CSV table of C-alpha atoms in Angstrom, one decimal:
chain,number,residue,atom,x,y,z
A,995,UNK,CA,43.3,104.0,52.9
A,996,UNK,CA,44.8,102.1,55.8
A,997,UNK,CA,48.5,103.0,56.4
A,998,UNK,CA,51.3,100.5,56.8
A,999,UNK,CA,51.6,99.3,60.4
A,1000,UNK,CA,54.9,99.2,62.3
A,1001,UNK,CA,55.9,97.9,65.6
A,1002,UNK,CA,58.9,99.0,67.7
A,1003,UNK,CA,61.4,96.3,68.4
A,1004,UNK,CA,63.9,96.8,71.2
A,1005,UNK,CA,67.3,95.2,70.8
A,1006,UNK,CA,70.3,95.0,73.0
A,1007,UNK,CA,73.5,95.7,71.1
A,1008,UNK,CA,77.2,96.1,72.0
A,1009,UNK,CA,78.1,99.7,72.6
A,1010,UNK,CA,81.8,98.9,73.3
A,1011,UNK,CA,83.4,95.5,73.3
A,1012,UNK,CA,85.1,93.9,76.3
A,1013,UNK,CA,88.8,94.8,76.5
A,1014,UNK,CA,91.8,94.7,78.8
A,1015,UNK,CA,93.3,98.0,79.8
A,1016,UNK,CA,97.1,97.8,80.3
A,1017,UNK,CA,98.8,100.4,82.5
A,1018,UNK,CA,102.5,100.6,82.7
A,1019,UNK,CA,103.6,101.1,86.4
A,1020,UNK,CA,107.2,102.4,86.5
A,1021,UNK,CA,109.8,101.0,88.8
A,1022,UNK,CA,109.9,102.4,92.4
A,1023,UNK,CA,113.1,103.6,93.9
A,1024,UNK,CA,114.3,105.3,97.0
A,1025,UNK,CA,117.4,107.4,97.7
A,1026,UNK,CA,119.7,106.0,100.4
A,1027,UNK,CA,122.7,107.7,102.0
A,1028,UNK,CA,125.6,105.2,102.4
A,1029,UNK,CA,129.3,105.3,103.2
A,1030,UNK,CA,131.7,104.2,100.4
A,1031,UNK,CA,135.3,103.3,101.0
A,1032,UNK,CA,137.6,105.4,98.8
A,1033,UNK,CA,140.9,104.2,100.4
A,1034,UNK,CA,141.7,100.9,102.1
A,1035,UNK,CA,143.5,100.8,105.4
A,1036,UNK,CA,147.3,100.8,105.0
A,1037,UNK,CA,150.4,100.2,107.1
A,1038,UNK,CA,152.8,103.1,107.1
A,1039,UNK,CA,156.4,102.4,107.9
A,1040,UNK,CA,158.8,105.1,109.1
A,1041,UNK,CA,162.5,104.7,109.4
A,1042,UNK,CA,163.9,106.2,112.6
A,1043,UNK,CA,167.6,106.8,112.0
A,1044,UNK,CA,170.2,105.6,114.5
A,1045,UNK,CA,171.4,108.1,117.2
A,1046,UNK,CA,175.0,108.6,118.1
A,1047,UNK,CA,176.8,110.2,121.1
A,1048,UNK,CA,180.3,111.5,121.8
A,1049,UNK,CA,182.1,109.9,124.7
A,1050,UNK,CA,185.4,110.6,126.2
A,1051,UNK,CA,187.6,107.7,127.3
A,1052,UNK,CA,191.0,107.5,129.0
A,1053,UNK,CA,193.3,105.2,127.1
A,1054,UNK,CA,196.8,104.0,127.7
A,1055,UNK,CA,199.3,106.1,125.8
A,1056,UNK,CA,202.6,104.6,127.2
A,1057,UNK,CA,202.5,101.5,129.3
A,1058,UNK,CA,204.3,101.3,132.6
A,1059,UNK,CA,207.9,100.0,132.4
A,1060,UNK,CA,210.4,98.7,134.8
A,1061,UNK,CA,214.2,99.3,135.0
A,1062,UNK,CA,216.9,98.0,137.3
A,1063,UNK,CA,218.9,100.8,138.7
A,1064,UNK,CA,221.9,101.2,140.9
A,1065,UNK,CA,220.6,101.4,144.4
A,1066,UNK,CA,223.4,103.8,145.3
A,1067,UNK,CA,223.2,106.2,142.4
A,1068,UNK,CA,219.8,105.6,141.1
A,1069,UNK,CA,221.3,105.5,137.7
A,1070,UNK,CA,219.4,103.6,135.2
A,1071,UNK,CA,221.1,101.1,133.2
A,1072,UNK,CA,220.5,97.7,131.9
A,1073,UNK,CA,220.8,95.1,134.5
A,1074,UNK,CA,224.2,93.5,134.7
A,1075,UNK,CA,225.7,91.5,137.4
A,1076,UNK,CA,228.3,93.7,139.0
A,1077,UNK,CA,228.1,92.6,142.6
A,1078,UNK,CA,226.6,95.9,143.5
A,1079,UNK,CA,223.2,96.5,145.1
A,1080,UNK,CA,220.5,97.3,142.6
A,1081,UNK,CA,216.7,97.9,142.7
A,1082,UNK,CA,213.8,97.6,140.2
A,1083,UNK,CA,212.4,101.0,139.4
A,1084,UNK,CA,208.9,101.3,137.8
A,1085,UNK,CA,208.1,104.0,135.3
A,1086,UNK,CA,204.4,104.7,135.6
A,1087,UNK,CA,202.1,104.3,132.6
A,1088,UNK,CA,201.0,107.4,130.7
A,1089,UNK,CA,197.4,107.8,129.7
A,1090,UNK,CA,195.5,110.2,127.5
A,1091,UNK,CA,191.8,111.2,127.0
A,1092,UNK,CA,190.3,110.5,123.6
A,1093,UNK,CA,186.9,111.5,122.2
A,1094,UNK,CA,184.9,108.8,120.4
A,1095,UNK,CA,181.5,108.8,118.6
A,1096,UNK,CA,179.6,105.7,119.6
A,1097,UNK,CA,176.1,104.3,118.8
A,1098,UNK,CA,173.5,105.4,121.3
A,1099,UNK,CA,170.3,104.1,119.7
A,1100,UNK,CA,170.2,101.8,116.7
A,1101,UNK,CA,168.1,102.6,113.7
A,1102,UNK,CA,164.5,101.3,113.9
A,1103,UNK,CA,161.4,101.1,111.8
A,1104,UNK,CA,158.1,102.3,113.3
A,1105,UNK,CA,154.7,101.0,111.9
A,1106,UNK,CA,151.5,103.0,111.9
A,1107,UNK,CA,148.1,101.7,110.7
A,1108,UNK,CA,146.3,104.3,108.6
A,1109,UNK,CA,142.6,103.7,108.8
A,1110,UNK,CA,140.4,103.3,105.7
A,1111,UNK,CA,138.9,106.5,104.2
A,1112,UNK,CA,135.2,106.8,103.5
A,1113,UNK,CA,132.9,109.3,101.9
A,1114,UNK,CA,129.2,109.7,102.1
A,1115,UNK,CA,127.3,109.2,98.8
A,1116,UNK,CA,123.6,109.0,97.8
A,1117,UNK,CA,122.5,106.0,95.8
A,1118,UNK,CA,119.2,104.9,94.2
A,1119,UNK,CA,117.9,101.6,95.5
A,1120,UNK,CA,115.2,99.6,93.6
A,1121,UNK,CA,112.2,99.0,95.8
A,1122,UNK,CA,109.8,97.6,93.2
A,1123,UNK,CA,110.3,96.5,89.6
A,1124,UNK,CA,108.4,98.1,86.8
A,1125,UNK,CA,105.3,96.1,85.9
A,1126,UNK,CA,102.2,96.0,83.8
A,1127,UNK,CA,98.8,96.2,85.5
A,1128,UNK,CA,96.0,94.6,83.4
A,1129,UNK,CA,92.4,95.6,84.2
A,1130,UNK,CA,89.7,93.7,82.4
A,1131,UNK,CA,86.9,96.1,81.2
A,1132,UNK,CA,83.5,94.5,80.5
A,1133,UNK,CA,81.6,95.1,77.4
A,1134,UNK,CA,79.0,97.9,77.4
A,1135,UNK,CA,75.6,97.4,75.9
A,1136,UNK,CA,72.8,99.7,74.8
A,1137,UNK,CA,69.2,99.2,73.9
A,1138,UNK,CA,68.2,100.5,70.5
A,1139,UNK,CA,64.7,100.8,69.1
A,1140,UNK,CA,63.9,99.8,65.6
A,1141,UNK,CA,60.6,100.2,63.8
A,1142,UNK,CA,59.6,97.1,61.9
A,1143,UNK,CA,56.8,97.0,59.3
A,1144,UNK,CA,54.2,94.4,60.1
A,1145,UNK,CA,51.7,95.3,57.4
A,1146,UNK,CA,51.8,97.3,54.2
A,1147,UNK,CA,49.4,100.2,53.6
A,1148,UNK,CA,46.3,99.1,51.7
A,1149,UNK,CA,42.9,100.4,50.7
A,1150,UNK,CA,40.0,99.0,52.7
A,1151,UNK,CA,36.4,99.8,53.4
A,1152,UNK,CA,36.0,101.9,56.5
A,1153,UNK,CA,32.8,103.3,58.1
A,1154,UNK,CA,33.0,107.1,57.8
A,1155,UNK,CA,30.9,109.9,59.1
A,1156,UNK,CA,28.2,110.7,56.6
A,1157,UNK,CA,27.3,114.2,55.5
A,1158,UNK,CA,24.1,114.0,57.6
A,1159,UNK,CA,26.1,113.4,60.9
A,1160,UNK,CA,28.9,115.9,60.0
A,1161,UNK,CA,27.3,118.7,61.9
A,1162,UNK,CA,29.0,121.9,63.0
A,1163,UNK,CA,28.9,120.7,66.6
A,1164,UNK,CA,30.7,117.4,65.7
A,1165,UNK,CA,33.3,119.3,63.7
A,1166,UNK,CA,33.9,121.6,66.8
A,1167,UNK,CA,34.4,118.5,68.9
A,1168,UNK,CA,36.9,117.1,66.5
A,1169,UNK,CA,38.8,120.5,66.4
A,1170,UNK,CA,38.8,120.7,70.2
A,1171,UNK,CA,40.1,117.1,70.6
A,1172,UNK,CA,42.8,117.6,68.0
A,1173,UNK,CA,44.0,120.9,69.6
A,1174,UNK,CA,44.1,119.1,73.0
A,1175,UNK,CA,46.4,116.4,71.5
A,1176,UNK,CA,48.7,118.9,70.0
A,1177,UNK,CA,47.4,119.0,66.4
A,1178,UNK,CA,46.4,122.6,66.0
A,1179,UNK,CA,43.4,123.4,64.0
A,1180,UNK,CA,43.1,127.0,65.2
A,1181,UNK,CA,40.0,128.3,67.0
A,1182,UNK,CA,37.2,125.7,66.8
A,1183,UNK,CA,34.7,127.1,64.4
A,1184,UNK,CA,32.8,124.0,63.3
A,1185,UNK,CA,34.1,124.4,59.7
A,1186,UNK,CA,36.0,121.5,58.1
A,1187,UNK,CA,38.5,123.7,56.4
A,1188,UNK,CA,42.0,122.9,55.0
A,1189,UNK,CA,43.7,123.4,58.4
A,1190,UNK,CA,41.4,121.0,60.2
A,1191,UNK,CA,41.7,118.4,57.4
A,1192,UNK,CA,45.6,118.6,57.5
A,1193,UNK,CA,45.7,118.3,61.3
A,1194,UNK,CA,43.2,115.4,61.2
A,1195,UNK,CA,45.2,113.5,58.5
A,1196,UNK,CA,48.5,114.0,60.4
A,1197,UNK,CA,46.9,112.7,63.6
A,1198,UNK,CA,45.6,109.6,61.7
A,1199,UNK,CA,49.0,108.9,60.1
A,1200,UNK,CA,50.8,109.3,63.5
A,1201,UNK,CA,48.4,106.9,65.1
A,1202,UNK,CA,48.2,104.3,62.4
A,1203,UNK,CA,44.6,105.1,61.5
A,1204,UNK,CA,43.0,105.0,58.1
A,1205,UNK,CA,43.1,108.3,56.2
A,1206,UNK,CA,40.8,109.8,53.6
A,1207,UNK,CA,37.9,110.9,55.8
A,1208,UNK,CA,36.5,111.2,59.2
A,1209,UNK,CA,36.2,107.5,60.1
A,1210,UNK,CA,34.5,106.1,63.2
A,1211,UNK,CA,37.8,104.6,64.1
A,1212,UNK,CA,39.2,108.1,64.3
A,1213,UNK,CA,36.3,109.4,66.3
A,1214,UNK,CA,36.8,106.5,68.8
A,1215,UNK,CA,40.5,107.4,69.0
A,1216,UNK,CA,39.6,111.0,69.8
A,1217,UNK,CA,36.9,109.9,72.4
A,1218,UNK,CA,34.1,111.6,70.5
A,1219,UNK,CA,30.6,110.3,70.8
A,1220,UNK,CA,27.9,111.2,68.4
């Protein structure tokens, strides 16, 4: 029997499709120290009251007066024509000291500029806006192997080793060759027992060879010459 034949087909398939990776980049800020006005400059006005002082002043209390008197007696009397000698006598003026409060300095208004008041504060300043970073990622591919049947199993005529040629020496060669290829038959003894038959059939199937006996095709595959 000739087993079905297969061939291995390699095919490139998509492992992961192409895509775009989106990364959110947050806004970038920095801290600044600034001065902030908390009170504007103002004009302060102050009233300076008037100042007074006390002064003493001599004032006329009684004015000077004049009187005609008798030149002989000095008697005072109103003037009258008598034919006598008279003279004009002055009575001195009388003064007195008085105390008076007078303005020394008038009231005034003084003006003073009060400077603006500031305080130091910390503020966050935007350095860069938040944004999206898009990174294209290419598709990934992988190679897969697929076994495809190219012919069905079928029965055909094959040249096999006849009983005459199936000597103990040939069987030993077959057992040795199978052992070397990893198909254990045990210690080569030249006997075509069940273990040797099973290993031989497995070798034939694995290598696409006809099964059902020791064919010349199998002997050629094992490099055995008769």
